[in-house]
Amino acid sequence: VDKTSAAYQKNLIRTARYNLLVVLVFTALNLVMLLAGSGRYFLFSSTICYYLPFFGYMFDLYTVGTYTLTGLVLGLVPLAGYLLFWLLSLKNDRWLIPATALFVLDTLALVGIIFLNGSIIGMILPIIVYAWVMVTLVRAVLAGARLRKHFAQPEEVFPEEVFPEEVFPEEQTEAEETPAEETVEADFVAAEQE
């Protein structure tokens, strides 16, 4: 695989967009399961979007109350941001830059949850998932910059040796202005005389 090709760079952007969509979908599923009292949790979920309603759910003594709904509204703001950046990145990959910045904030929130938890053991899988998504987002941002730099360069001017003047003459001489039919007839007559 040519890692400098435009196709490879576009694939990096496509992968990051796919991972961002997976984060959106699994976060929405986790919020629905939290409000339903399921007690289940999927990986590939946004920490800020999930834990704000989760802490509200805890303060409401594991019922859906005022704190839960407040946390849900606050948690939907970054989720809407992810959705907006994902949609806008369909047309312009530069929108992956603010999505990456938002995911950095989400990663910092995960670090805060790890410190609140007091143990890193139970958080190894979320750390791996976050590292994977972060790497794909950063690689996509860099790939987009490479693509823009590549297409911003002017067309390469070919040197004289590649296309010498004999191949593409600039001016036609009088001999070249003779119609092709007359030249063919003259060649035929000369061949018969020999």
mmCIF file of C-alpha atoms in Angstrom, residues 111-183:
data_model
loop_
_atom_site.group_PDB
_atom_site.id
_atom_site.type_symbol
_atom_site.label_atom_id
_atom_site.label_comp_id
_atom_site.label_asym_id
_atom_site.label_seq_id
_atom_site.Cartn_x
_atom_site.Cartn_y
_atom_site.Cartn_z
ATOM 1 C CA VAL A 111 -8.972 10.553 32.800
ATOM 2 C CA GLY A 112 -11.047 12.347 35.449
ATOM 3 C CA ILE A 113 -13.419 9.366 35.702
ATOM 4 C CA ILE A 114 -10.426 7.051 36.115
ATOM 5 C CA PHE A 115 -9.171 9.175 39.034
ATOM 6 C CA LEU A 116 -12.663 9.214 40.585
ATOM 7 C CA ASN A 117 -12.855 5.454 40.167
ATOM 8 C CA GLY A 118 -9.493 5.069 41.884
ATOM 9 C CA SER A 119 -8.505 2.127 39.687
ATOM 10 C CA ILE A 120 -7.315 1.856 36.140
ATOM 11 C CA ILE A 121 -7.950 -1.903 35.943
ATOM 12 C CA GLY A 122 -11.647 -1.670 35.058
ATOM 13 C CA MET A 123 -10.992 1.101 32.548
ATOM 14 C CA ILE A 124 -8.421 -0.619 30.326
ATOM 15 C CA LEU A 125 -10.877 -1.336 27.490
ATOM 16 C CA PRO A 126 -12.245 2.231 27.396
ATOM 17 C CA ILE A 127 -8.652 3.530 27.358
ATOM 18 C CA ILE A 128 -7.819 1.292 24.394
ATOM 19 C CA VAL A 129 -10.958 2.397 22.549
ATOM 20 C CA TYR A 130 -10.235 6.059 23.252
ATOM 21 C CA ALA A 131 -6.641 5.665 22.089
ATOM 22 C CA TRP A 132 -7.838 4.030 18.858
ATOM 23 C CA VAL A 133 -10.391 6.746 18.093
ATOM 24 C CA MET A 134 -7.909 9.499 18.978
ATOM 25 C CA VAL A 135 -5.236 8.025 16.694
ATOM 26 C CA THR A 136 -7.671 7.713 13.785
ATOM 27 C CA LEU A 137 -8.906 11.289 14.240
ATOM 28 C CA VAL A 138 -5.388 12.749 14.405
ATOM 29 C CA ARG A 139 -4.289 10.716 11.376
ATOM 30 C CA ALA A 140 -7.356 11.942 9.468
ATOM 31 C CA VAL A 141 -6.600 15.581 10.290
ATOM 32 C CA LEU A 142 -3.010 15.094 9.070
ATOM 33 C CA ALA A 143 -4.228 13.257 5.961
ATOM 34 C CA GLY A 144 -6.573 16.121 5.130
ATOM 35 C CA ALA A 145 -3.690 18.588 5.450
ATOM 36 C CA ARG A 146 -1.567 16.419 3.152
ATOM 37 C CA LEU A 147 -4.325 16.261 0.552
ATOM 38 C CA ARG A 148 -4.870 20.016 0.613
ATOM 39 C CA LYS A 149 -1.127 20.604 0.284
ATOM 40 C CA HIS A 150 -0.886 18.131 -2.599
ATOM 41 C CA PHE A 151 -3.728 19.666 -4.596
ATOM 42 C CA ALA A 152 -2.643 23.231 -3.853
ATOM 43 C CA GLN A 153 0.652 22.773 -5.706
ATOM 44 C CA PRO A 154 0.774 24.139 -9.265
ATOM 45 C CA GLU A 155 1.043 21.737 -12.168
ATOM 46 C CA GLU A 156 4.561 20.518 -12.764
ATOM 47 C CA VAL A 157 6.185 22.023 -15.831
ATOM 48 C CA PHE A 158 7.828 19.359 -17.937
ATOM 49 C CA PRO A 159 11.425 19.957 -18.960
ATOM 50 C CA GLU A 160 12.416 20.392 -22.606
ATOM 51 C CA GLU A 161 13.926 16.887 -22.743
ATOM 52 C CA VAL A 162 10.577 15.203 -22.142
ATOM 53 C CA PHE A 163 8.815 16.978 -25.007
ATOM 54 C CA PRO A 164 11.475 18.190 -27.459
ATOM 55 C CA GLU A 165 10.558 20.695 -30.142
ATOM 56 C CA GLU A 166 10.782 18.057 -32.874
ATOM 57 C CA VAL A 167 7.769 16.269 -31.442
ATOM 58 C CA PHE A 168 5.628 19.378 -31.024
ATOM 59 C CA PRO A 169 6.941 22.089 -33.372
ATOM 60 C CA GLU A 170 5.753 25.592 -32.659
ATOM 61 C CA GLU A 171 5.618 26.844 -36.286
ATOM 62 C CA GLN A 172 4.809 24.925 -39.420
ATOM 63 C CA THR A 173 7.089 25.268 -42.424
ATOM 64 C CA GLU A 174 5.869 25.588 -46.034
ATOM 65 C CA ALA A 175 6.532 21.905 -46.666
ATOM 66 C CA GLU A 176 4.322 20.948 -43.730
ATOM 67 C CA GLU A 177 1.503 23.159 -45.030
ATOM 68 C CA THR A 178 1.128 20.909 -48.119
ATOM 69 C CA PRO A 179 -2.129 19.009 -47.904
ATOM 70 C CA ALA A 180 -1.760 15.386 -46.945
ATOM 71 C CA GLU A 181 -3.440 14.135 -50.166
ATOM 72 C CA GLU A 182 -0.857 15.852 -52.408
ATOM 73 C CA THR A 183 1.991 14.411 -50.357
#
